[in-house]
Amino acid sequence: MVLALCAALGLLLCAYANALSREARDPSQLIYWAGVLLVALPTGIRMGMRDVSLRERLVLIALFGISLYAIKVIRDPFLFTFPDEPIHAYNADRAISQHGLFNENPVLPVTSGYPGLAGATSALMALSGVSSFVAGIFLIGVARLLLVVGLFVLFNRISGSARVAGLGVFFYAGSSNFLYWGVQYSYESLSLPLLVAVLAALAEREAVDTRSIADWTVPIVLGIAAVVITHHLTSYALVVILVALMVGYRIWRTPHPRVWPFAAFALVAAAGWLVVAASSTVGYLGPVLSEAFTSTLHTVSGEAAPRTLFQSSSSSVIGETPWLGRLVTLGAVALVGVGYLLGIRQVWRERRSQPFAAVLAIGATAFFGTLVLRFAPKAWETGNRASEFLFIGVALVVAQGALVLVRRGRRLATRRVAFVLATGVIIVGGAIAGWQWDAQLAQPTRITADGADVESEPIAVARWIGDNLPAAEFAAPDADARMILAPGEANARTGDTLDIKAILEETSLSGWMLPALREHHVGFIVADRRKVATDAVRGTAFTIPGSESHPLLPAEANEKFTAVPLSRVYDGGDIVVFGLKEGP
Amino acid sequence: MRAHRDLWLACLAAVACALAAALVPWQVVRLLAALPLAFLLPGYAFAAATSGPRRPGLAQRVLLVLLCGLSVLCLGGLVLNFVPGGIRTLSWALLLVLVVFVAAWVAAVRRGDEDRERRVWRISRPRAVDLVVGVLAIAIAAGALVLAYTPLPATRAAGFTSLWMLPARPAAGPAVKVGVISSEQQAERYLLVVHPDPSARPRYFPLTLRPGERRTIRVPVTLAAEGPTRVAAVLHREADPHVPYRHVVTWLPPEVEGG
């Protein structure tokens, strides 16, 4: 119970830091990180102790997973603001309004072909009448619980030690995407826990007697099917892992229940789904992966300058990561490396003939290779996303290495203190690596003024659109477009689609611009002078005058649309909505 | 099935939750009913069905309940997509209840006559100090959530006012709706000037809006004999009456079809 109290106090600190940030007071992030550590460290360390019953360890695992998830919920309590969240919320809203799935998504069309998240969300929405925001919070919370339980079961079965398993879950929280990206309302946040659970079920299946092997078949098949219809990359990763296990079993000739039927099922299901329901995936992933590959080659060969660490590609960043934050992040990577070196020896010595352990160890090794991708400008994202899968192996190996550090012997007390400090650095460093420094805390999107609640300009225009023009098509900058999708529940396109970004930023109106939009049935343009409007992470908040956070485009960027007699249906100051149906 | 109390309870709970979710008008109650129906009961029944007479460990049971439950939700949406009527309250309620019933029946058949002293969930009596600390932890966590969900003043944030105009439904003749929404930090006085058509005199609407307040005005328009009619509205702030603060323009066709 004391650990629950620590977690609660940690959440209160995080809420306090976020509250100060929502008041635009620019608080020190030390309050926030202290809260994160208070949530994670006491529970995590107890999870890795020797004298803990299985029941207590499970409760601690659940507390650990849910309380760290609550940090994200506390950051964004009013609506989804992470870049992918409004996109998926739109899909869920459409599933309810259209009574079906596979509805077109104007910002990220590939998501229409993977309706697992929207379908699951629609259950709670249909049964209770809550919004996609509320339903999504609960759904991702349950998925997070599945992830930590699945990791625990998987690590416990592979290592034979509940203590290693507890530590493994703890170290997985050091993954760069664990605190924020991995719990945004997005399809991968649901598919990754399902993948881990499938692996855990497979590992359990290995350990039961032959009469009970078939008992695990249905859950595994269900889980594989759910992954396939939920997220493309996760389903491909699952296929790769299952095939690797299959190969591993053949190499080591380990007595085992057959894995190949599941590998075959996953392969056929993933490929079949790609062909039948989600063919746009090729056009979506192909350029991303080929650009990552090309960028890596150019960076390695010296043809292109490497990406500077801790630099965002967004021009809206107002606060670079301070030197202490960079030190902690780099320290975290180094400590993970040390843990890996200590642990891989243990894994090699004790478990190299176990295919599960071998596959995860190979993944752990590959993780360090993906760190190189972070130096290639267009491969950073690929490396970051791959790390979520590979870090499963890292967590297990580092957990094994951590046990070496805290085993009985000389200077045990010193080693234990070093262990606690190291784990704190890994948790915080991972979180800093995975999310922009200046966006760690909430921005003011809903404030009180004179006793009433008011929302920021992009949210206000989105709600106005939802109330008055729900069936129209809009062209808008990234942040505005996402708000129009959810909570506006209307259609919006953005970015390089139809050259919308260029159209909005130019200061003069060229002859091709409006016909190009009209041809694709765009009825309205949302012209937003705020440069931050192109930043899907930072663009939804109130403007803070006098700060460096919100420079404006020239007034001509908006006023160029008055050169032709268009309707000007909404004027909010920086954001103006023009109707594309001309007057006389 | 009579001997399998946990399965009976799961079925009854599924029916009760489905009825509450489908029939009760209060959203909070519906949500409290929907949560176990969506996240717990199908997974529990499925886990029981797959386990059969075998009793997995606690961790494995939790894994099965969550894995099967979330998988049922993902795949259930896909199934309902192809069912007449599609995704609706009734279809989800029926599907989840059906899943629970079928899985519970399979579980009962597989378990056979082996009964359930092992199905009793034993919860040890907590110590008084644990209770106190636990209640304190819940209270603090609740406080954190309350703090998070409470909008706060941000005096440095720039307030704004929005002006909008759209064609009104022509039921009572051609007209426009003009709206003003205040998202300012304090009450503001405005003067709204609407030019219903180039030949008519402008109409003036003094307004005082507190933050969060909105006003919508229906302004009749005399349509031009030929071609679209230009309607404009300008919002001035009392503090700066000579400078247009916001302005909107719309064009009404000769025959307005509504907006």
PDB file of N, CA, C and O in Angstrom, chain A residues 1 8 22-24 77 99-101 119 122 126-129 204 212 215 447-450 452 457 464 543 545 568-573 584, chain B residues 21 27 30 50 54 60 81 86-87 89 92 110 137 147-153 156 158 160 162-165 210-211 246-249 251:
ATOM      1  N   MET A   1       0.846  -1.212   0.000  1.00  0.00           N
ATOM      2  CA  MET A   1       0.000   0.000   0.000  1.00  0.00           C
ATOM      3  C   MET A   1       0.870   1.246   0.000  1.00  0.00           C
ATOM      4  O   MET A   1       0.478   2.267  -0.565  1.00  0.00           O
ATOM      5  N   ALA A   8       0.622   7.414  -6.119  1.00  0.00           N
ATOM      6  CA  ALA A   8      -0.379   8.486  -6.080  1.00  0.00           C
ATOM      7  C   ALA A   8       0.285   9.845  -5.892  1.00  0.00           C
ATOM      8  O   ALA A   8      -0.084  10.832  -6.544  1.00  0.00           O
ATOM      9  N   ARG A  22      -0.188  24.414 -17.841  1.00  0.00           N
ATOM     10  CA  ARG A  22      -1.457  24.832 -18.457  1.00  0.00           C
ATOM     11  C   ARG A  22      -1.798  26.271 -18.093  1.00  0.00           C
ATOM     12  O   ARG A  22      -2.548  26.930 -18.797  1.00  0.00           O
ATOM     13  N   GLU A  23      -1.250  26.742 -17.000  1.00  0.00           N
ATOM     14  CA  GLU A  23      -1.441  28.143 -16.636  1.00  0.00           C
ATOM     15  C   GLU A  23      -0.425  29.040 -17.331  1.00  0.00           C
ATOM     16  O   GLU A  23      -0.366  30.230 -17.059  1.00  0.00           O
ATOM     17  N   ALA A  24       0.389  28.431 -18.212  1.00  0.00           N
ATOM     18  CA  ALA A  24       1.409  29.157 -18.981  1.00  0.00           C
ATOM     19  C   ALA A  24       2.450  29.791 -18.068  1.00  0.00           C
ATOM     20  O   ALA A  24       2.952  30.885 -18.333  1.00  0.00           O
ATOM     21  N   PRO A  77      -6.176  15.800 -20.349  1.00  0.00           N
ATOM     22  CA  PRO A  77      -7.434  15.335 -19.777  1.00  0.00           C
ATOM     23  C   PRO A  77      -8.684  15.736 -20.555  1.00  0.00           C
ATOM     24  O   PRO A  77      -9.742  15.186 -20.309  1.00  0.00           O
ATOM     25  N   HIS A  99     -22.217   3.307 -38.636  1.00  0.00           N
ATOM     26  CA  HIS A  99     -22.573   1.946 -38.209  1.00  0.00           C
ATOM     27  C   HIS A  99     -21.720   0.886 -38.881  1.00  0.00           C
ATOM     28  O   HIS A  99     -22.168  -0.257 -39.063  1.00  0.00           O
ATOM     29  N   GLY A 100     -20.497   1.251 -39.229  1.00  0.00           N
ATOM     30  CA  GLY A 100     -19.618   0.272 -39.872  1.00  0.00           C
ATOM     31  C   GLY A 100     -18.186   0.757 -39.875  1.00  0.00           C
ATOM     32  O   GLY A 100     -17.881   1.883 -39.468  1.00  0.00           O
ATOM     33  N   LEU A 101     -17.309  -0.112 -40.341  1.00  0.00           N
ATOM     34  CA  LEU A 101     -15.878   0.186 -40.374  1.00  0.00           C
ATOM     35  C   LEU A 101     -15.438   0.516 -41.803  1.00  0.00           C
ATOM     36  O   LEU A 101     -16.275   0.652 -42.688  1.00  0.00           O
ATOM     37  N   GLY A 119     -12.979  -0.492 -34.231  1.00  0.00           N
ATOM     38  CA  GLY A 119     -14.016  -1.457 -33.869  1.00  0.00           C
ATOM     39  C   GLY A 119     -14.091  -1.680 -32.369  1.00  0.00           C
ATOM     40  O   GLY A 119     -15.177  -1.681 -31.779  1.00  0.00           O
ATOM     41  N   SER A 122     -15.549   1.293 -30.677  1.00  0.00           N
ATOM     42  CA  SER A 122     -16.977   1.449 -30.935  1.00  0.00           C
ATOM     43  C   SER A 122     -17.810   0.635 -29.954  1.00  0.00           C
ATOM     44  O   SER A 122     -18.976   0.971 -29.701  1.00  0.00           O
ATOM     45  N   ALA A 126     -20.736   2.574 -28.274  1.00  0.00           N
ATOM     46  CA  ALA A 126     -22.108   2.173 -28.566  1.00  0.00           C
ATOM     47  C   ALA A 126     -22.835   1.757 -27.293  1.00  0.00           C
ATOM     48  O   ALA A 126     -24.017   2.048 -27.111  1.00  0.00           O
ATOM     49  N   LEU A 127     -22.142   1.071 -26.401  1.00  0.00           N
ATOM     50  CA  LEU A 127     -22.802   0.556 -25.201  1.00  0.00           C
ATOM     51  C   LEU A 127     -23.077   1.653 -24.176  1.00  0.00           C
ATOM     52  O   LEU A 127     -24.041   1.552 -23.413  1.00  0.00           O
ATOM     53  N   SER A 128     -22.232   2.666 -24.128  1.00  0.00           N
ATOM     54  CA  SER A 128     -22.366   3.650 -23.049  1.00  0.00           C
ATOM     55  C   SER A 128     -22.687   5.050 -23.533  1.00  0.00           C
ATOM     56  O   SER A 128     -23.050   5.903 -22.723  1.00  0.00           O
ATOM     57  N   GLY A 129     -22.510   5.327 -24.814  1.00  0.00           N
ATOM     58  CA  GLY A 129     -22.768   6.669 -25.323  1.00  0.00           C
ATOM     59  C   GLY A 129     -21.642   7.654 -25.071  1.00  0.00           C
ATOM     60  O   GLY A 129     -21.803   8.852 -25.344  1.00  0.00           O
ATOM     61  N   GLU A 204       3.888 -19.914 -22.873  1.00  0.00           N
ATOM     62  CA  GLU A 204       3.175 -20.746 -21.904  1.00  0.00           C
ATOM     63  C   GLU A 204       2.823 -22.098 -22.512  1.00  0.00           C
ATOM     64  O   GLU A 204       2.858 -23.128 -21.829  1.00  0.00           O
ATOM     65  N   SER A 212      -2.681 -30.335 -22.665  1.00  0.00           N
ATOM     66  CA  SER A 212      -3.191 -28.963 -22.507  1.00  0.00           C
ATOM     67  C   SER A 212      -2.685 -28.009 -23.590  1.00  0.00           C
ATOM     68  O   SER A 212      -3.035 -26.842 -23.581  1.00  0.00           O
ATOM     69  N   ASP A 215      -5.223 -26.111 -25.547  1.00  0.00           N
ATOM     70  CA  ASP A 215      -5.970 -25.064 -24.842  1.00  0.00           C
ATOM     71  C   ASP A 215      -5.517 -23.670 -25.227  1.00  0.00           C
ATOM     72  O   ASP A 215      -6.271 -22.715 -25.118  1.00  0.00           O
ATOM     73  N   ILE A 447      -8.888  26.800 -20.816  1.00  0.00           N
ATOM     74  CA  ILE A 447      -8.604  27.591 -19.621  1.00  0.00           C
ATOM     75  C   ILE A 447      -9.911  28.138 -19.061  1.00  0.00           C
ATOM     76  O   ILE A 447     -10.953  28.058 -19.710  1.00  0.00           O
ATOM     77  N   THR A 448      -9.828  28.681 -17.861  1.00  0.00           N
ATOM     78  CA  THR A 448     -10.986  29.398 -17.322  1.00  0.00           C
ATOM     79  C   THR A 448     -10.721  30.898 -17.424  1.00  0.00           C
ATOM     80  O   THR A 448      -9.594  31.346 -17.212  1.00  0.00           O
ATOM     81  N   ALA A 449     -11.733  31.617 -17.763  1.00  0.00           N
ATOM     82  CA  ALA A 449     -11.650  33.075 -17.831  1.00  0.00           C
ATOM     83  C   ALA A 449     -12.958  33.630 -17.285  1.00  0.00           C
ATOM     84  O   ALA A 449     -14.034  33.302 -17.803  1.00  0.00           O
ATOM     85  N   ASP A 450     -12.852  34.406 -16.237  1.00  0.00           N
ATOM     86  CA  ASP A 450     -14.048  34.998 -15.638  1.00  0.00           C
ATOM     87  C   ASP A 450     -15.088  33.931 -15.298  1.00  0.00           C
ATOM     88  O   ASP A 450     -16.285  34.122 -15.487  1.00  0.00           O
ATOM     89  N   ALA A 452     -15.660  31.055 -16.715  1.00  0.00           N
ATOM     90  CA  ALA A 452     -16.138  30.202 -17.806  1.00  0.00           C
ATOM     91  C   ALA A 452     -14.964  29.473 -18.452  1.00  0.00           C
ATOM     92  O   ALA A 452     -13.832  29.943 -18.405  1.00  0.00           O
ATOM     93  N   GLU A 457      -7.924  28.610 -30.028  1.00  0.00           N
ATOM     94  CA  GLU A 457      -8.488  28.970 -31.333  1.00  0.00           C
ATOM     95  C   GLU A 457      -8.685  27.752 -32.249  1.00  0.00           C
ATOM     96  O   GLU A 457      -9.753  27.613 -32.857  1.00  0.00           O
ATOM     97  N   TRP A 464     -16.775  24.746 -33.925  1.00  0.00           N
ATOM     98  CA  TRP A 464     -17.719  25.515 -34.735  1.00  0.00           C
ATOM     99  C   TRP A 464     -18.028  24.773 -36.034  1.00  0.00           C
ATOM    100  O   TRP A 464     -19.175  24.689 -36.469  1.00  0.00           O
ATOM    101  N   THR A 543      -2.267  30.853 -27.954  1.00  0.00           N
ATOM    102  CA  THR A 543      -1.099  31.672 -28.230  1.00  0.00           C
ATOM    103  C   THR A 543      -0.696  32.414 -26.960  1.00  0.00           C
ATOM    104  O   THR A 543      -1.566  32.925 -26.231  1.00  0.00           O
ATOM    105  N   PRO A 545       1.239  35.607 -26.149  1.00  0.00           N
ATOM    106  CA  PRO A 545       1.912  36.762 -26.741  1.00  0.00           C
ATOM    107  C   PRO A 545       3.209  37.088 -26.020  1.00  0.00           C
ATOM    108  O   PRO A 545       3.307  36.923 -24.798  1.00  0.00           O
ATOM    109  N   ARG A 568     -16.185  34.534 -46.704  1.00  0.00           N
ATOM    110  CA  ARG A 568     -15.295  34.522 -45.527  1.00  0.00           C
ATOM    111  C   ARG A 568     -16.214  34.207 -44.364  1.00  0.00           C
ATOM    112  O   ARG A 568     -16.842  35.092 -43.793  1.00  0.00           O
ATOM    113  N   VAL A 569     -16.368  32.952 -44.044  1.00  0.00           N
ATOM    114  CA  VAL A 569     -17.472  32.521 -43.173  1.00  0.00           C
ATOM    115  C   VAL A 569     -17.126  32.565 -41.704  1.00  0.00           C
ATOM    116  O   VAL A 569     -18.013  32.543 -40.845  1.00  0.00           O
ATOM    117  N   TYR A 570     -15.830  32.598 -41.374  1.00  0.00           N
ATOM    118  CA  TYR A 570     -15.426  32.568 -39.967  1.00  0.00           C
ATOM    119  C   TYR A 570     -14.151  33.380 -39.842  1.00  0.00           C
ATOM    120  O   TYR A 570     -13.215  33.216 -40.627  1.00  0.00           O
ATOM    121  N   ASP A 571     -14.133  34.269 -38.860  1.00  0.00           N
ATOM    122  CA  ASP A 571     -12.928  35.068 -38.592  1.00  0.00           C
ATOM    123  C   ASP A 571     -12.651  35.006 -37.099  1.00  0.00           C
ATOM    124  O   ASP A 571     -13.407  35.578 -36.298  1.00  0.00           O
ATOM    125  N   GLY A 572     -11.584  34.296 -36.725  1.00  0.00           N
ATOM    126  CA  GLY A 572     -11.213  34.189 -35.312  1.00  0.00           C
ATOM    127  C   GLY A 572      -9.932  34.942 -34.997  1.00  0.00           C
ATOM    128  O   GLY A 572      -9.343  34.763 -33.933  1.00  0.00           O
ATOM    129  N   GLY A 573      -9.483  35.766 -35.947  1.00  0.00           N
ATOM    130  CA  GLY A 573      -8.238  36.500 -35.747  1.00  0.00           C
ATOM    131  C   GLY A 573      -7.126  35.866 -36.555  1.00  0.00           C
ATOM    132  O   GLY A 573      -6.949  36.157 -37.737  1.00  0.00           O
ATOM    133  N   PRO A 584     -19.968  36.288 -57.218  1.00  0.00           N
ATOM    134  CA  PRO A 584     -20.433  36.594 -58.575  1.00  0.00           C
ATOM    135  C   PRO A 584     -19.482  36.035 -59.617  1.00  0.00           C
ATOM    136  O   PRO A 584     -18.314  35.831 -59.348  1.00  0.00           O
TER     137      PRO A 584
ATOM    138  N   ALA B  21     -26.778  -1.067 -20.225  1.00  0.00           N
ATOM    139  CA  ALA B  21     -26.150  -0.252 -21.268  1.00  0.00           C
ATOM    140  C   ALA B  21     -27.158   0.154 -22.336  1.00  0.00           C
ATOM    141  O   ALA B  21     -27.096   1.253 -22.883  1.00  0.00           O
ATOM    142  N   GLN B  27     -25.711   8.266 -18.604  1.00  0.00           N
ATOM    143  CA  GLN B  27     -24.467   7.825 -19.246  1.00  0.00           C
ATOM    144  C   GLN B  27     -23.504   7.203 -18.243  1.00  0.00           C
ATOM    145  O   GLN B  27     -22.812   6.237 -18.565  1.00  0.00           O
ATOM    146  N   ARG B  30     -24.534   3.715 -17.649  1.00  0.00           N
ATOM    147  CA  ARG B  30     -24.254   2.922 -18.863  1.00  0.00           C
ATOM    148  C   ARG B  30     -22.770   2.598 -18.946  1.00  0.00           C
ATOM    149  O   ARG B  30     -22.373   1.490 -19.303  1.00  0.00           O
ATOM    150  N   THR B  50     -11.245 -21.884 -22.820  1.00  0.00           N
ATOM    151  CA  THR B  50      -9.981 -22.419 -23.339  1.00  0.00           C
ATOM    152  C   THR B  50      -9.245 -23.212 -22.263  1.00  0.00           C
ATOM    153  O   THR B  50      -8.515 -24.149 -22.578  1.00  0.00           O
ATOM    154  N   ARG B  54      -8.479 -27.491 -16.813  1.00  0.00           N
ATOM    155  CA  ARG B  54      -7.162 -27.069 -16.311  1.00  0.00           C
ATOM    156  C   ARG B  54      -7.288 -25.750 -15.569  1.00  0.00           C
ATOM    157  O   ARG B  54      -8.079 -24.901 -15.944  1.00  0.00           O
ATOM    158  N   GLN B  60      -1.335 -16.302 -15.707  1.00  0.00           N
ATOM    159  CA  GLN B  60      -1.828 -16.815 -16.982  1.00  0.00           C
ATOM    160  C   GLN B  60      -3.312 -16.526 -17.159  1.00  0.00           C
ATOM    161  O   GLN B  60      -3.760 -16.218 -18.262  1.00  0.00           O
ATOM    162  N   ASN B  81     -19.557  -5.336 -38.603  1.00  0.00           N
ATOM    163  CA  ASN B  81     -19.510  -4.545 -39.835  1.00  0.00           C
ATOM    164  C   ASN B  81     -20.291  -5.202 -40.962  1.00  0.00           C
ATOM    165  O   ASN B  81     -20.833  -4.527 -41.834  1.00  0.00           O
ATOM    166  N   GLY B  86     -25.375  -3.257 -38.646  1.00  0.00           N
ATOM    167  CA  GLY B  86     -24.028  -2.804 -38.366  1.00  0.00           C
ATOM    168  C   GLY B  86     -23.743  -2.557 -36.900  1.00  0.00           C
ATOM    169  O   GLY B  86     -24.333  -3.172 -36.009  1.00  0.00           O
ATOM    170  N   ILE B  87     -22.860  -1.609 -36.672  1.00  0.00           N
ATOM    171  CA  ILE B  87     -22.381  -1.314 -35.319  1.00  0.00           C
ATOM    172  C   ILE B  87     -23.390  -0.409 -34.621  1.00  0.00           C
ATOM    173  O   ILE B  87     -23.553   0.754 -34.980  1.00  0.00           O
ATOM    174  N   THR B  89     -25.733  -0.039 -30.564  1.00  0.00           N
ATOM    175  CA  THR B  89     -25.804  -0.460 -29.168  1.00  0.00           C
ATOM    176  C   THR B  89     -26.336  -1.881 -29.055  1.00  0.00           C
ATOM    177  O   THR B  89     -25.747  -2.732 -28.372  1.00  0.00           O
ATOM    178  N   TRP B  92     -23.917  -4.659 -30.496  1.00  0.00           N
ATOM    179  CA  TRP B  92     -22.779  -4.927 -29.608  1.00  0.00           C
ATOM    180  C   TRP B  92     -23.237  -5.659 -28.348  1.00  0.00           C
ATOM    181  O   TRP B  92     -22.588  -6.606 -27.897  1.00  0.00           O
ATOM    182  N   ARG B 110     -16.540 -28.506 -20.951  1.00  0.00           N
ATOM    183  CA  ARG B 110     -15.160 -28.981 -20.830  1.00  0.00           C
ATOM    184  C   ARG B 110     -14.796 -29.295 -19.379  1.00  0.00           C
ATOM    185  O   ARG B 110     -14.033 -30.210 -19.109  1.00  0.00           O
ATOM    186  N   ALA B 137      -4.033   6.758  -0.536  1.00  0.00           N
ATOM    187  CA  ALA B 137      -3.501   6.700  -1.906  1.00  0.00           C
ATOM    188  C   ALA B 137      -4.597   6.977  -2.927  1.00  0.00           C
ATOM    189  O   ALA B 137      -4.395   7.727  -3.891  1.00  0.00           O
ATOM    190  N   LEU B 147      -7.350  17.662 -10.223  1.00  0.00           N
ATOM    191  CA  LEU B 147      -6.489  18.778 -10.614  1.00  0.00           C
ATOM    192  C   LEU B 147      -6.275  18.776 -12.120  1.00  0.00           C
ATOM    193  O   LEU B 147      -6.321  19.816 -12.775  1.00  0.00           O
ATOM    194  N   ALA B 148      -6.062  17.590 -12.673  1.00  0.00           N
ATOM    195  CA  ALA B 148      -5.822  17.494 -14.117  1.00  0.00           C
ATOM    196  C   ALA B 148      -7.048  17.912 -14.909  1.00  0.00           C
ATOM    197  O   ALA B 148      -6.943  18.567 -15.942  1.00  0.00           O
ATOM    198  N   TYR B 149      -8.225  17.508 -14.432  1.00  0.00           N
ATOM    199  CA  TYR B 149      -9.447  17.749 -15.191  1.00  0.00           C
ATOM    200  C   TYR B 149     -10.066  19.103 -14.906  1.00  0.00           C
ATOM    201  O   TYR B 149     -11.138  19.409 -15.430  1.00  0.00           O
ATOM    202  N   THR B 150      -9.408  19.912 -14.084  1.00  0.00           N
ATOM    203  CA  THR B 150      -9.941  21.236 -13.787  1.00  0.00           C
ATOM    204  C   THR B 150      -9.290  22.270 -14.691  1.00  0.00           C
ATOM    205  O   THR B 150      -8.065  22.479 -14.626  1.00  0.00           O
ATOM    206  N   PRO B 151     -10.060  22.923 -15.546  1.00  0.00           N
ATOM    207  CA  PRO B 151      -9.476  24.013 -16.337  1.00  0.00           C
ATOM    208  C   PRO B 151      -8.975  25.106 -15.400  1.00  0.00           C
ATOM    209  O   PRO B 151      -9.612  25.395 -14.390  1.00  0.00           O
ATOM    210  N   LEU B 152      -7.859  25.702 -15.732  1.00  0.00           N
ATOM    211  CA  LEU B 152      -7.232  26.693 -14.865  1.00  0.00           C
ATOM    212  C   LEU B 152      -7.099  28.018 -15.610  1.00  0.00           C
ATOM    213  O   LEU B 152      -7.067  28.045 -16.839  1.00  0.00           O
ATOM    214  N   PRO B 153      -6.989  29.100 -14.887  1.00  0.00           N
ATOM    215  CA  PRO B 153      -6.765  30.387 -15.560  1.00  0.00           C
ATOM    216  C   PRO B 153      -5.358  30.440 -16.126  1.00  0.00           C
ATOM    217  O   PRO B 153      -4.416  29.913 -15.532  1.00  0.00           O
ATOM    218  N   ARG B 156      -1.783  34.724 -19.205  1.00  0.00           N
ATOM    219  CA  ARG B 156      -0.876  35.079 -20.304  1.00  0.00           C
ATOM    220  C   ARG B 156      -1.410  34.631 -21.662  1.00  0.00           C
ATOM    221  O   ARG B 156      -0.912  35.074 -22.700  1.00  0.00           O
ATOM    222  N   ALA B 158      -3.580  34.420 -24.930  1.00  0.00           N
ATOM    223  CA  ALA B 158      -4.301  35.440 -25.694  1.00  0.00           C
ATOM    224  C   ALA B 158      -5.720  34.974 -25.955  1.00  0.00           C
ATOM    225  O   ALA B 158      -5.930  33.969 -26.626  1.00  0.00           O
ATOM    226  N   PHE B 160      -9.528  35.571 -27.619  1.00  0.00           N
ATOM    227  CA  PHE B 160      -9.907  35.971 -28.980  1.00  0.00           C
ATOM    228  C   PHE B 160     -11.433  35.948 -29.084  1.00  0.00           C
ATOM    229  O   PHE B 160     -12.122  35.370 -28.247  1.00  0.00           O
ATOM    230  N   SER B 162     -14.534  35.296 -32.017  1.00  0.00           N
ATOM    231  CA  SER B 162     -14.815  34.770 -33.354  1.00  0.00           C
ATOM    232  C   SER B 162     -16.115  35.357 -33.866  1.00  0.00           C
ATOM    233  O   SER B 162     -17.095  35.465 -33.117  1.00  0.00           O
ATOM    234  N   LEU B 163     -16.090  35.710 -35.135  1.00  0.00           N
ATOM    235  CA  LEU B 163     -17.292  36.177 -35.827  1.00  0.00           C
ATOM    236  C   LEU B 163     -17.542  35.221 -36.979  1.00  0.00           C
ATOM    237  O   LEU B 163     -16.618  34.850 -37.689  1.00  0.00           O
ATOM    238  N   TRP B 164     -18.784  34.819 -37.157  1.00  0.00           N
ATOM    239  CA  TRP B 164     -19.077  33.918 -38.263  1.00  0.00           C
ATOM    240  C   TRP B 164     -20.409  34.266 -38.894  1.00  0.00           C
ATOM    241  O   TRP B 164     -21.248  34.944 -38.297  1.00  0.00           O
ATOM    242  N   MET B 165     -20.574  33.814 -40.116  1.00  0.00           N
ATOM    243  CA  MET B 165     -21.831  34.072 -40.819  1.00  0.00           C
ATOM    244  C   MET B 165     -22.094  32.954 -41.817  1.00  0.00           C
ATOM    245  O   MET B 165     -21.203  32.554 -42.575  1.00  0.00           O
ATOM    246  N   ARG B 210     -19.549  37.952 -22.096  1.00  0.00           N
ATOM    247  CA  ARG B 210     -18.575  37.458 -21.128  1.00  0.00           C
ATOM    248  C   ARG B 210     -17.821  36.284 -21.763  1.00  0.00           C
ATOM    249  O   ARG B 210     -18.282  35.696 -22.734  1.00  0.00           O
ATOM    250  N   PRO B 211     -16.670  35.931 -21.217  1.00  0.00           N
ATOM    251  CA  PRO B 211     -15.934  34.784 -21.775  1.00  0.00           C
ATOM    252  C   PRO B 211     -16.808  33.543 -21.839  1.00  0.00           C
ATOM    253  O   PRO B 211     -17.535  33.226 -20.890  1.00  0.00           O
ATOM    254  N   ARG B 246     -13.167  42.068 -36.531  1.00  0.00           N
ATOM    255  CA  ARG B 246     -13.385  40.853 -37.320  1.00  0.00           C
ATOM    256  C   ARG B 246     -14.347  41.194 -38.461  1.00  0.00           C
ATOM    257  O   ARG B 246     -15.209  42.072 -38.292  1.00  0.00           O
ATOM    258  N   HIS B 247     -14.219  40.505 -39.575  1.00  0.00           N
ATOM    259  CA  HIS B 247     -15.220  40.706 -40.608  1.00  0.00           C
ATOM    260  C   HIS B 247     -15.445  39.418 -41.378  1.00  0.00           C
ATOM    261  O   HIS B 247     -14.520  38.618 -41.557  1.00  0.00           O
ATOM    262  N   VAL B 248     -16.663  39.242 -41.805  1.00  0.00           N
ATOM    263  CA  VAL B 248     -17.065  38.058 -42.560  1.00  0.00           C
ATOM    264  C   VAL B 248     -17.936  38.506 -43.736  1.00  0.00           C
ATOM    265  O   VAL B 248     -18.573  39.555 -43.689  1.00  0.00           O
ATOM    266  N   VAL B 249     -17.913  37.685 -44.760  1.00  0.00           N
ATOM    267  CA  VAL B 249     -18.670  37.982 -45.984  1.00  0.00           C
ATOM    268  C   VAL B 249     -19.275  36.678 -46.474  1.00  0.00           C
ATOM    269  O   VAL B 249     -18.613  35.631 -46.424  1.00  0.00           O
ATOM    270  N   TRP B 251     -22.088  35.128 -49.730  1.00  0.00           N
ATOM    271  CA  TRP B 251     -22.850  35.421 -50.950  1.00  0.00           C
ATOM    272  C   TRP B 251     -24.076  34.523 -50.942  1.00  0.00           C
ATOM    273  O   TRP B 251     -23.973  33.308 -50.826  1.00  0.00           O
TER     274      TRP B 251
END
